[in-house]
XYZ file of C-alpha atoms in Angstrom:
574
model
C -15.518 66.529 76.804
C -14.159 69.525 78.636
C -14.970 68.346 82.189
C -14.179 64.694 81.734
C -10.693 64.913 83.289
C -11.577 66.935 86.287
C -14.896 65.369 87.104
C -14.156 61.813 86.295
C -10.637 60.778 85.125
C -8.763 62.319 87.992
C -10.833 60.447 90.514
C -10.805 57.234 88.413
C -7.071 57.252 88.320
C -6.950 57.768 92.033
C -9.192 54.667 92.482
C -7.027 52.642 90.027
C -3.834 53.594 91.866
C -5.444 52.691 95.180
C -6.627 49.248 93.949
C -3.232 48.473 92.420
C -1.532 49.387 95.641
C -3.789 47.054 97.609
C -2.897 44.258 95.096
C 0.787 44.961 95.201
C 0.950 45.084 98.956
C -1.350 42.035 99.141
C -3.926 43.742 101.302
C -7.429 42.280 101.743
C -9.614 45.130 102.929
C -12.489 42.718 103.769
C -10.364 40.706 106.159
C -10.721 43.606 108.688
C -14.376 43.975 109.575
C -14.236 47.329 111.322
C -11.839 49.342 109.023
C -11.520 50.778 105.476
C -15.157 51.369 104.997
C -14.633 54.129 102.257
C -12.143 51.928 100.326
C -14.406 48.947 100.581
C -17.279 50.971 99.120
C -15.169 52.024 96.200
C -14.356 48.400 95.442
C -17.878 47.222 95.926
C -19.208 50.016 93.674
C -16.950 48.744 90.967
C -18.149 45.080 91.531
C -21.656 46.234 91.144
C -20.992 48.158 87.845
C -18.997 45.283 86.452
C -22.011 42.979 86.777
C -24.227 45.470 85.053
C -21.980 46.197 81.977
C -22.567 44.695 78.549
C -19.980 45.358 75.857
C -19.534 46.714 73.321
C -20.064 50.344 74.129
C -19.774 53.354 72.037
C -18.687 56.741 73.387
C -21.335 58.566 71.053
C -24.163 56.180 71.183
C -24.075 54.916 74.831
C -25.527 57.306 77.421
C -22.875 59.088 79.343
C -23.746 57.712 82.805
C -23.755 54.029 81.417
C -20.442 54.621 79.667
C -18.726 56.136 82.702
C -20.116 53.328 85.047
C -18.211 50.951 82.715
C -15.195 53.093 82.986
C -15.347 53.152 86.727
C -15.725 49.332 86.825
C -12.522 49.148 84.741
C -10.579 51.458 87.014
C -11.638 49.865 90.290
C -10.500 46.271 89.522
C -9.154 44.845 92.802
C -8.005 41.189 92.984
C -6.502 40.517 96.499
C -9.698 39.203 98.180
C -11.636 35.980 97.965
C -14.718 37.414 96.289
C -14.866 39.824 93.409
C -17.543 41.016 90.975
C -17.741 39.430 87.602
C -18.313 41.291 84.355
C -21.743 40.851 83.241
C -20.561 40.467 79.571
C -16.921 40.752 78.411
C -17.444 41.456 74.734
C -14.776 40.100 72.423
C -12.252 39.388 75.182
C -13.908 36.199 76.507
C -17.127 34.333 77.436
C -18.333 35.087 80.956
C -19.956 31.766 81.785
C -17.494 29.002 82.801
C -20.065 26.691 84.485
C -18.946 24.030 82.055
C -15.504 23.948 83.707
C -14.688 21.940 86.853
C -11.967 23.742 88.669
C -8.786 21.786 89.205
C -5.283 22.017 90.644
C -2.073 22.365 88.614
C 1.519 22.405 89.834
C 4.007 24.483 87.800
C 7.810 23.670 87.696
C 9.616 26.461 85.911
C 13.178 27.267 85.383
C 12.976 31.064 85.884
C 13.421 33.270 82.779
C 12.917 36.930 82.501
C 10.581 38.683 82.069
C 7.718 36.309 82.484
C 6.445 32.923 81.528
C 2.936 31.397 81.055
C 1.813 28.573 83.391
C -1.107 26.742 81.564
C -3.402 27.602 84.526
C -6.433 29.768 83.899
C -8.073 32.023 86.466
C -11.848 31.555 86.151
C -13.758 34.858 86.330
C -14.692 35.649 89.976
C -13.415 32.466 91.482
C -10.682 32.513 94.092
C -7.339 31.232 92.948
C -4.914 30.003 95.599
C -1.165 29.820 94.758
C 1.369 28.126 96.938
C 5.124 28.456 96.345
C 7.195 25.432 97.525
C 10.677 26.206 96.266
C 13.504 27.989 98.033
C 15.154 29.743 95.181
C 16.570 33.180 95.395
C 14.308 34.788 92.738
C 11.594 37.312 92.962
C 8.418 35.735 91.584
C 5.089 37.540 90.934
C 1.744 36.213 89.725
C -0.487 38.153 87.317
C -3.426 37.327 85.097
C -3.489 37.998 81.303
C -0.941 39.594 79.035
C -3.134 42.052 77.287
C -1.941 45.695 77.220
C -4.542 48.230 78.264
C -4.058 50.203 75.045
C -5.293 47.273 72.971
C -8.860 48.305 74.141
C -9.551 51.533 72.137
C -12.151 52.972 74.623
C -12.825 56.211 72.931
C -12.629 55.058 69.347
C -15.981 54.690 67.544
C -17.416 51.336 68.750
C -14.025 50.689 70.272
C -14.930 49.865 73.832
C -15.411 46.293 72.932
C -14.250 44.678 76.265
C -12.902 45.678 79.684
C -9.655 47.708 79.307
C -7.761 46.593 82.302
C -7.884 42.778 81.864
C -4.251 42.386 82.866
C -4.153 42.104 86.542
C -1.622 43.731 88.931
C 1.312 41.503 89.614
C 1.379 40.118 93.137
C 4.606 38.803 94.730
C 4.873 35.349 96.175
C 7.708 34.419 98.476
C 9.177 30.849 99.074
C 6.696 29.015 101.392
C 3.968 31.534 100.911
C 0.264 31.051 99.841
C -1.682 33.829 98.438
C -5.301 33.989 97.261
C -6.855 36.264 94.719
C -9.727 36.665 92.247
C -10.011 38.183 88.760
C -13.279 39.589 87.546
C -12.256 38.902 83.947
C -10.267 35.702 84.493
C -7.627 34.586 81.991
C -4.307 32.796 81.656
C -1.999 33.065 84.668
C 1.481 34.234 84.176
C 4.706 34.194 86.480
C 7.217 37.009 86.154
C 10.820 36.613 87.253
C 13.798 38.917 87.969
C 16.538 36.267 87.634
C 17.178 33.525 85.197
C 17.860 29.729 85.595
C 16.543 28.951 89.050
C 13.821 26.247 89.843
C 10.502 27.528 90.932
C 7.566 25.475 91.869
C 4.007 26.877 92.361
C 0.689 25.012 92.875
C -2.433 26.740 91.710
C -5.630 25.598 93.144
C -9.251 26.193 91.846
C -8.155 27.016 88.335
C -9.089 25.924 84.778
C -6.712 24.524 82.204
C -6.994 25.942 78.712
C -5.390 24.699 75.557
C -1.592 25.094 76.368
C 1.528 23.649 74.880
C 4.955 23.732 76.664
C 6.380 20.269 75.716
C 5.670 17.230 73.717
C 3.839 15.884 76.787
C 1.171 18.418 75.985
C 0.537 17.098 72.512
C -2.569 15.105 73.233
C -4.131 17.551 75.685
C -3.544 20.562 73.482
C -5.290 18.946 70.576
C -8.204 17.780 72.691
C -8.685 21.268 74.305
C -8.332 23.119 70.955
C -11.066 20.793 69.552
C -13.323 21.246 72.723
C -12.940 25.129 72.499
C -14.041 25.598 76.114
C -11.831 28.632 76.542
C -11.329 31.633 74.357
C -7.504 31.847 74.879
C -4.771 29.574 73.803
C -1.036 29.665 74.667
C 2.044 28.134 72.947
C 5.220 28.355 75.136
C 8.319 27.817 73.097
C 11.531 28.065 75.011
C 12.246 31.607 74.202
C 9.019 32.956 72.690
C 5.406 32.678 73.714
C 2.124 33.215 71.708
C -0.941 34.233 73.660
C -3.749 33.956 71.194
C -7.454 34.038 70.753
C -8.756 30.530 69.981
C -9.928 31.340 66.466
C -6.602 32.920 65.620
C -4.618 29.969 66.864
C -6.716 27.759 64.562
C -5.552 30.000 61.587
C -1.940 29.737 62.878
C -2.019 25.925 63.036
C -3.282 25.932 59.333
C -0.433 28.240 58.177
C 0.742 27.600 54.555
C 4.235 26.693 55.757
C 2.696 23.499 57.309
C 1.117 22.256 54.036
C -2.524 21.543 53.144
C -3.310 19.562 56.309
C -1.941 22.104 58.795
C 0.696 21.601 61.509
C 1.059 20.433 64.955
C 2.000 22.445 68.003
C 5.477 20.891 67.984
C 5.884 21.976 64.390
C 4.873 25.501 65.293
C 7.233 25.681 68.199
C 10.093 24.283 66.070
C 9.329 27.053 63.444
C 9.122 29.618 66.230
C 12.547 28.762 67.533
C 14.135 28.792 64.112
C 12.457 31.710 62.395
C 11.296 34.037 65.193
C 13.885 33.470 67.799
C 17.027 32.325 66.050
C 17.478 34.189 62.790
C 16.322 37.664 63.901
C 18.732 37.517 66.864
C 21.649 36.064 64.811
C 21.198 39.202 62.523
C 20.971 41.414 65.683
C 24.410 40.183 66.714
C 23.380 38.306 69.870
C 24.404 35.021 71.253
C 22.413 32.863 73.758
C 20.210 29.803 73.976
C 18.742 28.809 70.671
C 20.816 31.335 68.761
C 23.262 30.068 66.110
C 26.923 30.717 66.461
C 27.978 32.080 63.023
C 31.789 32.142 62.664
C 32.037 35.211 60.487
C 30.017 37.146 63.115
C 31.705 35.786 66.250
C 35.231 35.790 64.761
C 34.888 39.536 63.903
C 33.942 40.308 67.395
C 36.828 38.221 68.897
C 39.367 39.603 66.495
C 38.447 43.241 67.490
C 38.090 42.595 71.209
C 34.327 43.311 71.108
C 31.673 41.607 73.245
C 28.795 39.725 71.823
C 25.853 40.378 74.117
C 23.936 37.390 75.540
C 20.191 37.312 74.951
C 18.301 35.106 77.423
C 14.863 36.095 77.939
C 11.335 35.283 76.749
C 9.575 37.421 74.158
C 5.751 37.343 73.760
C 3.065 37.995 71.133
C -0.662 38.648 71.779
C -2.740 37.529 68.804
C -5.729 39.670 69.634
C -6.081 43.385 69.147
C -3.261 45.807 68.471
C -2.454 48.752 70.765
C -1.497 50.876 67.646
C -2.169 50.425 63.976
C -2.669 46.828 62.904
C 0.253 45.569 64.888
C 2.241 47.263 67.677
C 5.761 46.593 68.971
C 6.726 45.761 72.527
C 7.240 42.697 74.685
C 4.576 41.526 74.210
C 3.891 42.912 70.802
C 0.248 42.745 69.799
C -1.618 42.544 66.503
C -5.057 41.835 64.968
C -3.585 39.102 62.787
C -3.082 35.442 63.495
C 0.445 34.625 64.467
C 2.842 33.156 61.850
C 6.501 32.240 62.420
C 7.342 33.508 58.935
C 4.829 36.314 58.864
C 6.306 39.703 57.836
C 4.131 41.543 60.465
C 5.443 39.320 63.334
C 9.085 39.627 62.546
C 8.574 43.361 61.754
C 7.132 44.011 65.162
C 10.047 41.966 66.697
C 12.433 44.018 64.611
C 11.314 47.227 66.279
C 12.846 45.825 69.470
C 16.118 45.190 67.609
C 16.651 48.069 65.296
C 19.140 50.830 66.058
C 18.723 54.541 64.990
C 22.422 54.562 64.359
C 21.827 52.574 61.248
C 19.803 55.352 59.560
C 21.381 58.028 57.338
C 20.068 61.560 57.849
C 16.452 61.932 56.728
C 15.777 58.255 56.638
C 12.361 57.067 58.048
C 12.217 54.908 61.132
C 10.966 51.825 59.361
C 13.925 51.911 57.054
C 15.916 49.682 59.493
C 12.953 47.653 60.797
C 12.411 45.127 58.048
C 15.888 43.437 57.412
C 15.176 41.012 60.253
C 12.026 39.924 58.469
C 13.641 39.690 55.113
C 16.612 37.717 56.596
C 14.311 35.239 58.208
C 12.268 34.866 55.027
C 15.435 34.324 52.996
C 16.459 31.529 55.318
C 12.904 29.980 55.045
C 13.430 30.005 51.228
C 16.745 28.125 51.655
C 15.032 25.600 53.980
C 11.939 24.960 51.941
C 12.276 26.482 48.367
C 8.809 28.038 48.960
C 7.890 31.578 48.115
C 9.080 33.767 51.156
C 6.666 36.518 50.263
C 8.982 39.347 50.794
C 8.033 42.925 50.276
C 8.917 44.551 46.964
C 11.806 46.944 47.026
C 12.601 49.708 44.524
C 16.000 48.407 43.239
C 15.352 49.328 39.663
C 14.226 52.867 40.505
C 17.277 53.498 42.628
C 19.531 52.246 39.968
C 18.002 54.550 37.412
C 18.632 57.507 39.588
C 22.188 56.545 40.322
C 22.885 55.680 36.781
C 21.390 58.859 35.447
C 23.287 60.956 37.916
C 26.563 59.909 36.351
C 25.701 62.010 33.205
C 24.963 65.017 35.274
C 27.228 67.965 36.077
C 26.747 67.497 39.805
C 25.894 63.786 40.310
C 25.578 63.966 44.161
C 23.177 66.939 43.876
C 21.000 64.981 41.435
C 20.920 61.872 43.710
C 20.086 63.979 46.775
C 17.246 65.794 44.893
C 15.753 62.669 43.297
C 16.430 59.953 46.000
C 17.029 61.455 49.336
C 14.921 64.647 49.473
C 11.874 62.789 50.749
C 12.723 59.108 50.671
C 10.369 56.310 51.620
C 11.441 53.649 53.997
C 11.935 51.275 51.051
C 14.457 53.555 49.390
C 16.730 53.322 52.538
C 16.309 49.458 53.089
C 17.153 48.996 49.296
C 20.539 50.793 49.834
C 21.209 48.803 53.028
C 20.626 45.560 51.203
C 22.798 46.705 48.287
C 25.722 47.167 50.769
C 25.071 43.609 51.991
C 25.241 42.393 48.441
C 28.450 44.240 47.884
C 30.013 42.760 51.038
C 29.239 39.235 49.822
C 30.324 39.831 46.185
C 33.632 41.202 47.266
C 34.364 38.387 49.768
C 33.988 40.371 52.897
C 31.297 37.936 54.072
C 30.111 34.517 53.126
C 26.488 35.837 53.748
C 26.042 39.476 53.030
C 23.158 39.778 55.478
C 25.712 39.288 58.273
C 27.045 42.741 57.698
C 24.140 43.934 59.893
C 25.110 41.627 62.776
C 28.698 42.984 62.767
C 27.193 46.499 62.838
C 25.044 45.612 65.839
C 28.021 44.292 67.733
C 30.010 47.582 67.003
C 26.981 49.652 68.011
C 26.493 48.077 71.391
C 30.072 48.292 72.305
C 30.229 51.901 70.949
C 27.189 52.895 73.139
C 28.928 51.323 76.174
C 32.383 52.792 75.401
C 31.438 56.430 74.911
C 30.097 56.617 78.432
C 33.603 56.757 79.978
C 37.186 57.874 78.908
C 39.049 54.752 80.018
C 36.758 52.344 78.353
C 36.750 54.488 75.199
C 40.554 54.418 74.965
C 40.463 50.565 75.430
C 37.770 49.837 72.853
C 38.048 52.524 70.097
C 40.531 50.637 67.900
C 38.319 47.626 67.831
C 35.455 49.864 66.913
C 37.412 51.231 63.861
C 37.547 54.645 65.488
C 41.139 54.820 66.663
C 41.519 58.540 65.559
C 38.493 59.740 67.571
C 38.422 60.947 71.121
C 35.355 60.179 73.174
C 33.779 63.666 72.618
C 34.287 63.569 68.915
C 32.979 60.001 68.625
C 29.849 61.041 70.576
C 29.250 63.901 68.072
C 29.617 61.848 64.927
C 26.935 62.434 62.271
C 24.979 59.428 60.885
C 26.972 59.624 57.675
C 30.337 59.695 59.505
C 29.357 56.894 61.832
C 28.142 54.655 59.141
C 31.086 55.283 56.820
C 33.471 54.276 59.491
C 31.406 51.314 60.832
C 30.493 49.744 57.457
C 34.189 50.107 56.313
C 35.472 48.520 59.479
C 32.793 45.776 59.422
C 33.549 44.720 55.831
C 37.303 45.421 55.590
C 36.595 47.782 52.517
C 36.860 51.483 52.125
C 33.357 52.660 51.406
C 34.105 56.387 50.570
C 33.771 55.968 46.840
C 30.589 53.977 47.327
C 29.040 56.562 49.659
C 30.062 59.218 47.109
C 27.944 57.576 44.419
C 24.969 57.248 46.772
C 25.433 60.987 47.758
C 25.906 60.503 51.439
C 28.345 63.245 52.595
C 30.857 62.569 55.267
C 33.413 64.729 57.044
C 37.240 65.034 56.667
C 37.549 63.341 60.032
C 35.645 60.322 58.919
C 37.605 60.197 55.654
C 40.824 60.366 57.625
C 39.709 57.564 59.916
C 38.879 55.225 57.005
C 41.986 56.297 55.071
C 44.045 55.293 58.081
C 42.549 51.805 57.846
C 44.389 51.378 54.558
C 41.574 49.173 53.024
C 40.853 48.255 49.493
C 38.082 50.413 47.884
C 34.627 49.086 47.709
C 33.712 49.218 43.929
C 30.617 51.225 43.085
C 28.469 48.406 41.605
C 24.723 47.971 41.602
C 23.381 44.432 42.188
C 20.441 43.213 40.095
C 17.363 41.892 41.747
C 13.678 41.996 41.044
C 11.564 43.764 43.702
C 11.155 40.568 45.771
C 13.910 38.379 44.421
C 16.567 39.432 46.915
C 14.944 37.051 49.442
C 15.659 34.236 47.004
C 19.323 35.276 46.492
C 18.957 37.635 43.538
C 21.683 40.254 43.832
C 23.500 38.158 46.440
C 24.589 36.004 43.416
C 26.992 38.669 42.178
C 24.927 39.809 39.238
C 25.840 43.488 38.991
C 26.116 46.615 36.891
C 29.114 48.907 37.309
C 28.339 52.468 38.155
C 31.244 53.782 36.242
C 29.683 56.480 34.088
C 28.927 54.252 31.130
C 25.196 54.458 30.822
C 23.546 51.051 30.963
C 20.021 49.879 31.220
C 18.210 47.768 33.861
C 18.034 44.289 32.532
C 14.543 43.115 31.593
């Protein structure tokens, strides 16, 4: 609509910024009888429209005036006051009527953890919440309602305006000894954000509800009772380093996940699985240390031997099991998805992987998703080791890649053949298949006890590389430990993906990968070749490791079953 921006959105955005500023500065317009009449009217108009809206709405079928009244109601949400409007109907976000709930008081004792943590308190729509902070810790604390990203409401998609868009309230700071009061037109689970870790915080919330919420074994009974009662539409599971904010019906599916057996699982079992499969293994593979992350000797000893730092990860990550901001699942913290959360679900670890992947791990022309999925596959391989159950890994084109490499050896120009048939327009799966082949080679040749850990070593190098290339003195100190002793800082910054990966993979494994890269037709410079030559490493044999499309998650290929790529034509085993 040509005039939508000028005649509506510009003004609506002004109103939203105004209301957010009032919340951020904790300004109650209505506490001053004789001032702010214009701003009060903007807020009250929003209250009125909120009360008249009934979702879902459709941009084509709903009359324009009705549709834009709902949009104005969204843009004008303003919390820092004792009375607000309440949405007449909130579509698929939540019920509106909470008359079955008797408000209560809940005291929260947290050890602060970035970026935010759930509380188990629920702001009832339109009812005044009072929060009192009684600790004296030197940490900035803010209160906000809901974790849902605004993009998860697809306002202009066909039949996409299914709920209010801005259900996540503006964060309001609360100082030691301070009491604040606010109201939310949509209501929802209350969160606390922190800027510092490991400090005690105590806040008492009054006039709130208590939805199904699990933070410790003390919540076992109440969680089960509240799940069964289904008096709220939102449920939260708060593991120490990962939280799930879920629609009630989706959490029911999560609790009956196949990994827990026919009778389903408990909240404690779900949390244990979260900490092992969602928190621990992906971050082991990303080369981190920190609470709940295993210390793997062949990862940490590599860093120590080369004077490289292992970065500490100590924050809480989140998932919204609800609607996705993009696609069927969308990365971020929180990431969001249409599916029910699963601690061994490919989609869940995939979206988490988007926050871990590094573009430096992609050869020229490789798609972004090429380096997203190893975190999921590694987690699934560990689940298989734990349980013996099918890890349901994605199928990768190992046989197809082998056939191209094998056929190339009979060509006049093998590298041109591989480039034309494998790398001209590769899918993401072609690239990840090669990455896993390098992991298999590292294990088979004794570079690593677990070939997956090649990626962890690469992550450690990449972080230190990104830090070191920012200043000359640090570069001179770190470059030998990065395997780049012949590079000055400017040359290191200018390295091609092929050069960077040749040097890093060779350094991380202790094997010269030049002949290996030649077979796979990844062309590197004389400078990179000289650097690897200076390392004086044994050559990595050009072997291809045999795995079915999905068997790599069950150890196929990592068992050393291989075919030499030596020019003798061989067939893929049936």
